Tab-separated table of C-alpha atoms in Angstrom:
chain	number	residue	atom	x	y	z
A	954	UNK	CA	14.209	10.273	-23.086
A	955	UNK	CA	14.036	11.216	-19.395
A	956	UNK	CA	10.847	9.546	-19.112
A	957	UNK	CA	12.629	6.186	-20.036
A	958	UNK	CA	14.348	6.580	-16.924
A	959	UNK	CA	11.386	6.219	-15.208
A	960	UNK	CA	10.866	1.784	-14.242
A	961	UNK	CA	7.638	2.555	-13.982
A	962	UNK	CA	7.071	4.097	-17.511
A	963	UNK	CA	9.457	1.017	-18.826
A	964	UNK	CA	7.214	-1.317	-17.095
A	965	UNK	CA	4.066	-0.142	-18.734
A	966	UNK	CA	5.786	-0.181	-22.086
A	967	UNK	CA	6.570	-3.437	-22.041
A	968	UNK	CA	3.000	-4.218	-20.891
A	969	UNK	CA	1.632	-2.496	-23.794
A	970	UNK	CA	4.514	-4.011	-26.420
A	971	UNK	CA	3.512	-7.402	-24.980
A	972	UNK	CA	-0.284	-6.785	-25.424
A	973	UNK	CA	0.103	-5.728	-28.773
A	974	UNK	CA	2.760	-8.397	-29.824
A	975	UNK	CA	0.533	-11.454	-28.183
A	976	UNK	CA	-2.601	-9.534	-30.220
A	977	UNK	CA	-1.377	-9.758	-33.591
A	978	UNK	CA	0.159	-13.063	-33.182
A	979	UNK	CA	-3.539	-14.253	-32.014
A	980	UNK	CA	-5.122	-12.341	-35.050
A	981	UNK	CA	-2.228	-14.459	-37.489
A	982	UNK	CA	-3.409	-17.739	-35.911
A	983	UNK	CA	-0.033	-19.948	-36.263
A	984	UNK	CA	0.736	-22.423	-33.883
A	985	UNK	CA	3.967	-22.156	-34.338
A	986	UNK	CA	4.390	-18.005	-33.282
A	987	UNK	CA	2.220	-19.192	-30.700
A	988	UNK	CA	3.908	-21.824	-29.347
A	989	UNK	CA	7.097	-19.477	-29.062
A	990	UNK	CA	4.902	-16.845	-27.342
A	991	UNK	CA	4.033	-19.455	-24.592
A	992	UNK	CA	7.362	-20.232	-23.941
A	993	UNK	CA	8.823	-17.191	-23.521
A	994	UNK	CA	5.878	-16.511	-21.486
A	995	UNK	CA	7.267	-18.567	-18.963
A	996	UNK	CA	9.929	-16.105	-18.340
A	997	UNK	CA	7.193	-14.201	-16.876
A	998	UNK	CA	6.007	-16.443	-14.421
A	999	UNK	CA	9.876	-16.977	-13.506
A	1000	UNK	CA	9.608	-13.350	-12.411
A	1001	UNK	CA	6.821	-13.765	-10.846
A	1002	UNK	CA	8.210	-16.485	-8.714
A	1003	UNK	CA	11.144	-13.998	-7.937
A	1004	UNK	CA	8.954	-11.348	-6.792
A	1005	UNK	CA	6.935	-13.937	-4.855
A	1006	UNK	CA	9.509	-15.748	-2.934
A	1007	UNK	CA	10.277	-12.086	-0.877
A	1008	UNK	CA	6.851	-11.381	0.020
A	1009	UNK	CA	6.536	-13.727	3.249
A	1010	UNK	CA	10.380	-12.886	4.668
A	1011	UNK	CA	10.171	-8.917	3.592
A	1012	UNK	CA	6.588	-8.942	5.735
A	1013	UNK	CA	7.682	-10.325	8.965
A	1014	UNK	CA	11.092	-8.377	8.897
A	1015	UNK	CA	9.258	-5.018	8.049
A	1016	UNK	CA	6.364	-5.613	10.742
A	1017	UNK	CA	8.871	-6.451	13.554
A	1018	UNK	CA	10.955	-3.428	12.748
A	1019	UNK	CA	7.926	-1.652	12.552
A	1020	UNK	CA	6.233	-2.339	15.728
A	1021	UNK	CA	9.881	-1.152	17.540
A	1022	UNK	CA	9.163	2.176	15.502
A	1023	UNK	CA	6.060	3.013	16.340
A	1024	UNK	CA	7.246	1.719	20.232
A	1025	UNK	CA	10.207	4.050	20.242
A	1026	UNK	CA	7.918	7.092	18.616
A	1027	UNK	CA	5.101	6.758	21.263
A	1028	UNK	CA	8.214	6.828	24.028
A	1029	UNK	CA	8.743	10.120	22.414
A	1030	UNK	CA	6.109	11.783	24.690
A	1031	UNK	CA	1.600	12.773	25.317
A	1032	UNK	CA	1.757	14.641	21.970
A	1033	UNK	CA	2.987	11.762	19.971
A	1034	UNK	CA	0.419	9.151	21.616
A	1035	UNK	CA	-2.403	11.585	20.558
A	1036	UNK	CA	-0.811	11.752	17.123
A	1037	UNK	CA	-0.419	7.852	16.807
A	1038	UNK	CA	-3.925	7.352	18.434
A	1039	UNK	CA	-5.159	9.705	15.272
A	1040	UNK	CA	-2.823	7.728	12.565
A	1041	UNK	CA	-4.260	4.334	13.659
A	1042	UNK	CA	-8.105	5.529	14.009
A	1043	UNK	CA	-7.581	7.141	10.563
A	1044	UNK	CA	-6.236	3.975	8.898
A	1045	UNK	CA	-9.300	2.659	10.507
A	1046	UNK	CA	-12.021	4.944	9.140
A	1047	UNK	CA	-9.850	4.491	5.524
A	1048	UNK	CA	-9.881	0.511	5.753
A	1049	UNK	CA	-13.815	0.869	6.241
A	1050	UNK	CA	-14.527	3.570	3.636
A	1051	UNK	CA	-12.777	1.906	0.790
A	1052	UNK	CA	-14.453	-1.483	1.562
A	1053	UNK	CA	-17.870	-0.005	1.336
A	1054	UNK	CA	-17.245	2.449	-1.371
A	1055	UNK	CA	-14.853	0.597	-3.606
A	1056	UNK	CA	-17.735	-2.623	-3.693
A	1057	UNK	CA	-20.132	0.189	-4.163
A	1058	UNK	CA	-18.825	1.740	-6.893
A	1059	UNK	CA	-18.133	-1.718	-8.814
A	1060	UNK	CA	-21.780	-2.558	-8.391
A	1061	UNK	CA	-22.489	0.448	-9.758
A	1062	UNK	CA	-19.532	-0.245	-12.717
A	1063	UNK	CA	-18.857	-3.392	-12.637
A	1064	UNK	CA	-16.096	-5.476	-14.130
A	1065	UNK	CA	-16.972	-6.681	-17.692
A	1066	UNK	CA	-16.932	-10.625	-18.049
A	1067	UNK	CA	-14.743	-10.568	-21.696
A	1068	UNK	CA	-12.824	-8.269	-19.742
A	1069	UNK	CA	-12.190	-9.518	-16.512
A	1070	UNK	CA	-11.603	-13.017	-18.571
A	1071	UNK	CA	-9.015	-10.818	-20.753
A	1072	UNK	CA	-6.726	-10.052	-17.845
A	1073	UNK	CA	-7.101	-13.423	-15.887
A	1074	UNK	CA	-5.558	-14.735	-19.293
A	1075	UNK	CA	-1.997	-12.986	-18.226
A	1076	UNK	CA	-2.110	-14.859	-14.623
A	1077	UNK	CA	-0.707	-17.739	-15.269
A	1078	UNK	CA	-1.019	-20.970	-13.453
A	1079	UNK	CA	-3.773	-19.236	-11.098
A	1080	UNK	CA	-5.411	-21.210	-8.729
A	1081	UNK	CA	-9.031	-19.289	-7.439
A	1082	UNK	CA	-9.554	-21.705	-4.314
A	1083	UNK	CA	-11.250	-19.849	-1.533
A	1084	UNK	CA	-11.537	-21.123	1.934
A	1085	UNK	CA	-14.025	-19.444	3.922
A	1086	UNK	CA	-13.761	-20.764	7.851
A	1087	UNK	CA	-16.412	-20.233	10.484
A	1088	UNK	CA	-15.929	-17.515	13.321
A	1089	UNK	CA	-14.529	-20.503	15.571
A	1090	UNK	CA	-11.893	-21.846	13.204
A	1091	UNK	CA	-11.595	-18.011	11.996
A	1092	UNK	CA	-10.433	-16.723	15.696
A	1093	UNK	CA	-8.441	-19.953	16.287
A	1094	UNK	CA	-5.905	-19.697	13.233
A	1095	UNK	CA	-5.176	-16.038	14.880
A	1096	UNK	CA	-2.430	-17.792	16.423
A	1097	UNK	CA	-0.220	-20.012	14.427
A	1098	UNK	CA	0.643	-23.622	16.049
A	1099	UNK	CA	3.336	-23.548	13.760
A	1100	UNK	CA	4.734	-19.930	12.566
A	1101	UNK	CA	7.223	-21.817	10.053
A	1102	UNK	CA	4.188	-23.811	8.324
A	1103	UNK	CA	2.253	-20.546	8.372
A	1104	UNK	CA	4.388	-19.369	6.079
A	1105	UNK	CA	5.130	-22.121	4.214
A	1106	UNK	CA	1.234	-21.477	3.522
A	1107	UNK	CA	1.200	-18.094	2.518
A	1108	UNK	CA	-1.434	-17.630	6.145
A	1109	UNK	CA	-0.554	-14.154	6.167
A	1110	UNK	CA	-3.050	-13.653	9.019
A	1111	UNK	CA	-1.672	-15.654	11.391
A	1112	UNK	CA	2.209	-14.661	10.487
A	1113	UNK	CA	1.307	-10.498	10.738
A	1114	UNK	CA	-0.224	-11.542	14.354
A	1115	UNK	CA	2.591	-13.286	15.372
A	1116	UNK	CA	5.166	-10.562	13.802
A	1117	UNK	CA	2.964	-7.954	15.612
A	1118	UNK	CA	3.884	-10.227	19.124
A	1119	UNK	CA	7.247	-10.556	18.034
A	1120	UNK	CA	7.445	-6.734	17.571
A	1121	UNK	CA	6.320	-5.701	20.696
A	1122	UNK	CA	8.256	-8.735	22.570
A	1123	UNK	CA	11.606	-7.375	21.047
A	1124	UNK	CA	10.673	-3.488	22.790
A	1125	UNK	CA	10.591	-5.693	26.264
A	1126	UNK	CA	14.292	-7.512	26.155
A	1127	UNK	CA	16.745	-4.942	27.340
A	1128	UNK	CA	17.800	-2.503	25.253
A	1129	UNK	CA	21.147	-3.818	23.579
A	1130	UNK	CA	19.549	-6.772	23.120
A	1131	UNK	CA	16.237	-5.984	21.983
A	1132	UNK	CA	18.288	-3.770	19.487
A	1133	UNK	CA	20.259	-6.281	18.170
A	1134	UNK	CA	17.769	-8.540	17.164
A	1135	UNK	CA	15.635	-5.637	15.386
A	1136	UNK	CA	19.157	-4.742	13.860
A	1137	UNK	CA	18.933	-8.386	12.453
A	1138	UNK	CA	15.331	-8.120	11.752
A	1139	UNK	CA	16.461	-4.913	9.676
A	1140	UNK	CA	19.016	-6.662	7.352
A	1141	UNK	CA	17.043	-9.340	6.497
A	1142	UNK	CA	14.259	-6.466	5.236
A	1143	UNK	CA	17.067	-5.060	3.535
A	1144	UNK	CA	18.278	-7.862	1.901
A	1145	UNK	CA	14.791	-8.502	0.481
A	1146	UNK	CA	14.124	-4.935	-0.405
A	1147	UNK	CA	17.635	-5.311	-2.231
A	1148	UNK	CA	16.612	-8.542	-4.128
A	1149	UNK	CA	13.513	-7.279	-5.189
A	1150	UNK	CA	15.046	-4.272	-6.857
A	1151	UNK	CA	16.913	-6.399	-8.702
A	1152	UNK	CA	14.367	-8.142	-9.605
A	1153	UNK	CA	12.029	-5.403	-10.603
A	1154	UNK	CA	15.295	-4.491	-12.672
A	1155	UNK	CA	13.828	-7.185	-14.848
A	1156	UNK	CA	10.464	-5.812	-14.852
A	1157	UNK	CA	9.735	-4.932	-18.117
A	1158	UNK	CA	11.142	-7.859	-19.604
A	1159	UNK	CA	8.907	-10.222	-16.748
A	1160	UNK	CA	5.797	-7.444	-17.620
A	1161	UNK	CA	6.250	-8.089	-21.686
A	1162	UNK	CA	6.313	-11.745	-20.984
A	1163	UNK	CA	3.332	-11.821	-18.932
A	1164	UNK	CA	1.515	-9.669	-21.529
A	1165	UNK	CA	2.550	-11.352	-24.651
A	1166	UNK	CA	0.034	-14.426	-22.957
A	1167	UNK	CA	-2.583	-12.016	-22.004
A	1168	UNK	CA	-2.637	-10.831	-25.841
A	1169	UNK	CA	-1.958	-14.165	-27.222
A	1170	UNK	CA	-5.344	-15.548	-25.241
A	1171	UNK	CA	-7.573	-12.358	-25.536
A	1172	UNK	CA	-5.685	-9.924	-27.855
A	1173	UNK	CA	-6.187	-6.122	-26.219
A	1174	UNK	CA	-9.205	-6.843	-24.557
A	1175	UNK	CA	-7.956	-6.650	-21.731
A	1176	UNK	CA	-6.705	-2.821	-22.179
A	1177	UNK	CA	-10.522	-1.327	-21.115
A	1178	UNK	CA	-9.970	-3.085	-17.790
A	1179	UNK	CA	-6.672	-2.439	-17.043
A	1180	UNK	CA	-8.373	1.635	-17.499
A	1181	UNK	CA	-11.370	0.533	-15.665
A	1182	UNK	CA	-9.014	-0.653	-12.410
A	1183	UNK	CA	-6.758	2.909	-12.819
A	1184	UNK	CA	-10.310	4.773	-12.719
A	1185	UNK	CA	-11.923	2.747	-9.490
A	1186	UNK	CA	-8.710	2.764	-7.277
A	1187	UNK	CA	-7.392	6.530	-8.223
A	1188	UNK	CA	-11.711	7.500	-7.860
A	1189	UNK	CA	-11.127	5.931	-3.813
A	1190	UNK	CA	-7.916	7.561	-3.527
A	1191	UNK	CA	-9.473	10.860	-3.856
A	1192	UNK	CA	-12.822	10.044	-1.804
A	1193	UNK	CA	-9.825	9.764	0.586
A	1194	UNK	CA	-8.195	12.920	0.541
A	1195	UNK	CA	-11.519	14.639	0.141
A	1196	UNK	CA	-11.987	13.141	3.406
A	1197	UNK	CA	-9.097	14.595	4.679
A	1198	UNK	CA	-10.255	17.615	3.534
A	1199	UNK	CA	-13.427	17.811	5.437
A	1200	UNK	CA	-11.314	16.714	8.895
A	1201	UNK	CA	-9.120	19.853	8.318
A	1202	UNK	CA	-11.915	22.199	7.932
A	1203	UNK	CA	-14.925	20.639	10.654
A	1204	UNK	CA	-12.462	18.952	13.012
A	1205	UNK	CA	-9.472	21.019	13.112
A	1206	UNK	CA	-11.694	24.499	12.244
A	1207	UNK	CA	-9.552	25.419	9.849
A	1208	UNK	CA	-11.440	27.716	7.001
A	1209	UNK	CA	-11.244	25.759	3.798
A	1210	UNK	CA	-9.858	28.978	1.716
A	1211	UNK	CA	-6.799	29.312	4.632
A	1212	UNK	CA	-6.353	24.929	3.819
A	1213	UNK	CA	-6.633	25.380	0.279
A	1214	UNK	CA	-3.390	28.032	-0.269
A	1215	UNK	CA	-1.587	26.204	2.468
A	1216	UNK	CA	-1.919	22.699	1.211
A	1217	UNK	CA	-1.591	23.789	-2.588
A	1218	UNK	CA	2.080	24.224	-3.066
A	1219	UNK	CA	2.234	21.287	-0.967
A	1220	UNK	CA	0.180	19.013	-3.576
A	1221	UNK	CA	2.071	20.365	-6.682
A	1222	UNK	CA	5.051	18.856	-5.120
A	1223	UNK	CA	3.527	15.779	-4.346
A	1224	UNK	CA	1.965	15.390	-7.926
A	1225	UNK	CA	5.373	15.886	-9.074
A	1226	UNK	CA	7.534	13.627	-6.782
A	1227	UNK	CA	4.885	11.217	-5.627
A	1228	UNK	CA	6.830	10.879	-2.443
A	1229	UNK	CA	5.286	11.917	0.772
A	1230	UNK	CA	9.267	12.448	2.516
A	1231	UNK	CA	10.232	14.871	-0.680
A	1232	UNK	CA	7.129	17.150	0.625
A	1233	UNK	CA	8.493	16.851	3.870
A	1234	UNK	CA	9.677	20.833	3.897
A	1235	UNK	CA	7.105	21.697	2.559
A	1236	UNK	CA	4.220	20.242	4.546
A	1237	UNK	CA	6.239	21.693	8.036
A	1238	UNK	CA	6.742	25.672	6.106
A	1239	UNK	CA	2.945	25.902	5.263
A	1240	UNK	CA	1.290	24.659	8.276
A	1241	UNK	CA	3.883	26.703	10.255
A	1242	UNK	CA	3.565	29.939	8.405
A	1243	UNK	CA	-0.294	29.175	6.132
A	1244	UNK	CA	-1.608	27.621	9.054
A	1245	UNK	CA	-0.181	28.790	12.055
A	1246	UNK	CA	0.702	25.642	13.508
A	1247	UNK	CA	3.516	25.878	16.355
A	1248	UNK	CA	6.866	24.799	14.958
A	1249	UNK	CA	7.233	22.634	18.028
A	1250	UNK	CA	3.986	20.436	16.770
A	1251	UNK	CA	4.586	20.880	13.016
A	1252	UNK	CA	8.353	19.389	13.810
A	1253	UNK	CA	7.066	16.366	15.232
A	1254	UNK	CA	3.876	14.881	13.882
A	1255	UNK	CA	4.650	16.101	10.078
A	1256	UNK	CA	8.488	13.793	10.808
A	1257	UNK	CA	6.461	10.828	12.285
A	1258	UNK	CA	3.603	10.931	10.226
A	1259	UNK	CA	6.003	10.645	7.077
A	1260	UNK	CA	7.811	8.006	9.150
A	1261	UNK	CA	4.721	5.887	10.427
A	1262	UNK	CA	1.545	6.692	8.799
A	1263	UNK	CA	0.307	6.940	4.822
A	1264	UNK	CA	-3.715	7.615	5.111
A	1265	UNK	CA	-4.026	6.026	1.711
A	1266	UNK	CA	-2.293	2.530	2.070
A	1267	UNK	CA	-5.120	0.093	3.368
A	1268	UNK	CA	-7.286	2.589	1.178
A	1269	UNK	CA	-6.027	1.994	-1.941
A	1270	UNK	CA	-4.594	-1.622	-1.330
A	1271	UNK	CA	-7.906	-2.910	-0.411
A	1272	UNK	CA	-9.232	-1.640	-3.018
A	1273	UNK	CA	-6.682	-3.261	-5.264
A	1274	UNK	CA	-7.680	-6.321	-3.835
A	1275	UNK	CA	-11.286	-5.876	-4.297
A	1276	UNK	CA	-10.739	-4.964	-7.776
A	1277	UNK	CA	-9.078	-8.621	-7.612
A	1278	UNK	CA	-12.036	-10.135	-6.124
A	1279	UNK	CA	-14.494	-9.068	-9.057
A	1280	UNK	CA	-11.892	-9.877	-11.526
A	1281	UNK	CA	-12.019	-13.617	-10.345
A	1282	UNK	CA	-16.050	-13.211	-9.069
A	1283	UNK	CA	-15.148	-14.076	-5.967
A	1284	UNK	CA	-16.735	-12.410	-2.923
A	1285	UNK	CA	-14.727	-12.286	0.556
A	1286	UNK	CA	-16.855	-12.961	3.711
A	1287	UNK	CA	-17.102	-10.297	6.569
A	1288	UNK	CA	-14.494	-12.516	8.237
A	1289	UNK	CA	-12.186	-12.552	5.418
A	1290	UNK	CA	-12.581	-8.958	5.011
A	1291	UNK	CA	-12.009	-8.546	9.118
A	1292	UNK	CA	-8.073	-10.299	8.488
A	1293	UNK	CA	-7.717	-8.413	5.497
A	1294	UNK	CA	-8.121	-5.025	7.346
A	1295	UNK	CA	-5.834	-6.035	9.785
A	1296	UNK	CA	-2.901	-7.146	7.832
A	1297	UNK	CA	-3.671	-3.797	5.725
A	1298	UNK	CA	-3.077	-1.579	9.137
A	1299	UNK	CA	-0.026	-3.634	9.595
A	1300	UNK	CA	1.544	-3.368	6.668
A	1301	UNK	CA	1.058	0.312	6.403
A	1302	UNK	CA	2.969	0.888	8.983
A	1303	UNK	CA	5.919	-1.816	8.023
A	1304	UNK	CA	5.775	-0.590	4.722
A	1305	UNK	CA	6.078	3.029	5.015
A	1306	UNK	CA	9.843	4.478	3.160
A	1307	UNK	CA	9.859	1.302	0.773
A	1308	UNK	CA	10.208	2.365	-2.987
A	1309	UNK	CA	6.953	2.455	-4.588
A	1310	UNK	CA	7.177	-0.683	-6.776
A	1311	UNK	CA	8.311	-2.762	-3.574
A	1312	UNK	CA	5.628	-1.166	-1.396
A	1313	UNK	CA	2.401	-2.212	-4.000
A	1314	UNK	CA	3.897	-6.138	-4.424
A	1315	UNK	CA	4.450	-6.191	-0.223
A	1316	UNK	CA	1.591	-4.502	0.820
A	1317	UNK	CA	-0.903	-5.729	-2.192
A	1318	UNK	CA	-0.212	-8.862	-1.793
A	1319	UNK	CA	-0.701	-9.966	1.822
A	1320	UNK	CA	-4.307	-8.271	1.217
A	1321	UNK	CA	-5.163	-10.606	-1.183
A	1322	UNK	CA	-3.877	-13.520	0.458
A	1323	UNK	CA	-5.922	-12.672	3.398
A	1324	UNK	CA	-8.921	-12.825	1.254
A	1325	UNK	CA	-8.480	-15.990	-0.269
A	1326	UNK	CA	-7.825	-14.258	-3.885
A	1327	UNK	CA	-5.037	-14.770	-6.417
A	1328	UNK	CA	-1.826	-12.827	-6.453
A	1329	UNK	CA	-0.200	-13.758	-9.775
A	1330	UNK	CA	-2.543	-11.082	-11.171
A	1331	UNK	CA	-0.659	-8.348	-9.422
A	1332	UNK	CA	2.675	-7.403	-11.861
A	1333	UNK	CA	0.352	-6.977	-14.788
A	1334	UNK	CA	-1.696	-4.482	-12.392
A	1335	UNK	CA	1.921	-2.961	-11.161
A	1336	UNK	CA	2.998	-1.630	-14.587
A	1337	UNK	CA	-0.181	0.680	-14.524
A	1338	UNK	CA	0.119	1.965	-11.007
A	1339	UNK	CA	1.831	5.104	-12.468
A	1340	UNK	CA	-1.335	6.796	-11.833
A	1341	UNK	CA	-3.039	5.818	-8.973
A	1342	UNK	CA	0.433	6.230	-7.175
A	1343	UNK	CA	-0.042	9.824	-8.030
A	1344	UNK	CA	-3.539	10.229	-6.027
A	1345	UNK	CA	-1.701	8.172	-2.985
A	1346	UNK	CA	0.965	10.761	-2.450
A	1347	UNK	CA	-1.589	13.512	-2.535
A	1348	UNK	CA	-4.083	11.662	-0.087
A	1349	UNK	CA	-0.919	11.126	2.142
A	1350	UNK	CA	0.630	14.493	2.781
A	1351	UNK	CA	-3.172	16.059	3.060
A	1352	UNK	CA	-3.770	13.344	6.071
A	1353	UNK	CA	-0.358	14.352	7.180
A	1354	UNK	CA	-1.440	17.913	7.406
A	1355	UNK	CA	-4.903	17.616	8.638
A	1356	UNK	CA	-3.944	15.635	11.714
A	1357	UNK	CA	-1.381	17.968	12.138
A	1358	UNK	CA	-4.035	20.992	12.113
A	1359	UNK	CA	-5.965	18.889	14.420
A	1360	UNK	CA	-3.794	18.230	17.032
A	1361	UNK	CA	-2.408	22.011	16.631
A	1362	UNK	CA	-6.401	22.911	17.739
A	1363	UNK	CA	-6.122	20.898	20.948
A	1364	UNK	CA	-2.379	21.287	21.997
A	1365	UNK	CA	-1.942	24.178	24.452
A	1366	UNK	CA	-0.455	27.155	23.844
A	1367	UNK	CA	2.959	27.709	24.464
A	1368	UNK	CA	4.128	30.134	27.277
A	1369	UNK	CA	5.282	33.640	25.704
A	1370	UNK	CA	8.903	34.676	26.224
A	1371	UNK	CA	9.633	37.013	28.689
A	1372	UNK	CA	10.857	40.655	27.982
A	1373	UNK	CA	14.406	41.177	28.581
């Protein structure tokens, strides 16, 4: 019964009640059942619409507040510029990796055409238009003309780069008003985080919807690929954290027996909370006393990383996306792909302490956009992301740690105490 607590675990069940429902009312064949299955269907796309009309205001809120976070933490002093210069250069290296090895790996095991027609069944009214600009028209719609139309576009591109200017515009203006209008800025993030909880409230019942269609129009087929998109994006979430591995040991010389006892306990508590701030404690005790990082370094990257920087976001997300892509057979040029990594950097950092459900829909979802690809897949992938949210967490706090061990390596040493 405690698992029913869980919306995640609700979610999926109504995913898999709705495949099975929409499956045996396609194997019975009457119009009638089916008719009723389409129109309650609609109820899905309704939520879908409800999660949909967030994404655009919850982005540019988020991003502003998050540029005057980062801003205030590099005021903070040399060690957290080194720390921040290691968080963005790591989101970089991630954004790269899963690109080439998530398109790799799909090559390698690629999407099945029944199936990948299966789960576009349960998008409905999808449109798979693709516009693919030259590098002129590409580095021109950088800048919106109009921000408001930009929007009213879903141009994610251009709206992150003019959040991003916004952002760091805000840290200028003197500091009651700058703060004011990132208070503001902050509401109206909250207000959209609010609405979407209620909204994902409704999840199962807008996840049961969706999937009655997707079993009415290709009964369970599309089950194997649902599996097939848990395997490929939890499979790049651990190349991650493997990485992360390998900086700990060659870059911050720590020997991988000492990493593996001190980053243990911390991974059984991420496994079981899946939340990088519950590991918190944990992550400063063991590189303190495992690791013998100084307290005054372990109690300020481990806080900002937490606050700022999740190793796995544009990792995963992108590869989300490019799950997407093969779904639809679309391919993303390098130019597409260029935006894409950029709005994923940004919204890891703006999305960074939203609940896990809100973070996937805001942070998903601009990715795709900036590739040109369908969104309205996205819920039916939400109500399996149970288990690649598992191998996030874990590639999270061992980024936190290893860039912590790193700059632990190069920090000077403290001064002794005298003797009294």
């Amino acid at each position: 019964m405690r698992l029913l607590k869980s919306l995640s675990v609700r979610v999926l069940l109504g995913l898999i009640l709705g495949l099975g429902i929409g499956a045996v009312a396609a194997a019975g064949g009457d119009p009638t059942v089916a008719k009723v299955i389409e129109g309650v269907e609609a109820f899905g796309g309704l939520w879908l619409n409800a999660l949909r009309m967030t994404v655009i205001p919850l982005i540019f809120a988020i991003l502003v507040t998050g540029i005057a976070q980062v801003s205030d933490a590099a005021a903070t002093g040399r060690l957290a510029l080194r720390a921040l210069g290691w968080f963005l250069g790591l989101l970089l290296l991630g954004s790269l990796y899963s690109i080439v090895f998530t398109n790799g790996l799909l090559a390698l095991w690629p999407v099945s055409p029944e199936g990948a027609m299966a789960l576009r069944a349960g998008a409905p009214g999808t449109s798979i238009e693709s516009a693919t600009p030259d590098f002129a028209a590409w580095i021109r719609s950088l800048a919106p003309s109009n921000p408001v139309k930009a929007a009213a576009e879903d141009a994610v591109l251009p709206l992150v780069v003019f959040a991003i200017f916004t952002g760091f515009a805000l840290t200028r203006l003197p500091p009651e008003r700058g703060r004011l209008l990132v208070d503001i800025f902050q509401a109206i993030g909250d207000a959209m985080i609010i609405i979407v909880r209620w909204v994902l409230l409704a999840g199962p019942i807008g996840v049961f919807c969706l999937g009655l269609g997707v079993g009415l129009r290709a009964g369970v087929g599309a089950a194997g690929t649902l599996g097939h998109y848990i395997a490929v994006v939890s499979l790049t979430g651990l190349g991650i954290t493997i990485i992360g591995y390998l900086l700990a040991v060659t870059v911050g010389r720590v020997p991988l027996g000492r990493w593996a006892r001190a980053t243990g306990p911390v991974l059984a508590t991420a496994f079981a909370t899946q939340s990088s701030l519950a590991c918190l404690p944990a992550m400063i005790e063991r590189s303190r006393d495992d690791l013998g990082v100084p307290q005054r370094i372990a109690g300020l990257v481990l806080p900002l990383a937490v606050a700022v920087f999740r190793m796995t976001s544009p990792v995963m997300n992108l590869a989300v996306a490019i799950f997407v892509a093969h779904v639809y057979g679309l391919e993303p040029t390098p130019l597409q792909y260029a935006g894409a990594v950029l709005v994923a950097l940004a919204v890891s950092v703006g999305s960074v302490g939203l609940p896990g459900q809100v973070s996937f829909i805001i942070s998903v979802g601009p990715i795709c956009l900036a590739l040109g690809l369908p969104i309205e897949i996205l819920p039916i992938l939400l109500a399996v992301e149970v288990a690649p949210d598992i191998f996030r967490t874990l590639g999270n706090v061992t980024g936190d740690m290893a860039v912590t061990s790193i700059l632990a390596r190069d920090a000077p040493k403290a001064p002794e105490p005298e003797d009294a």
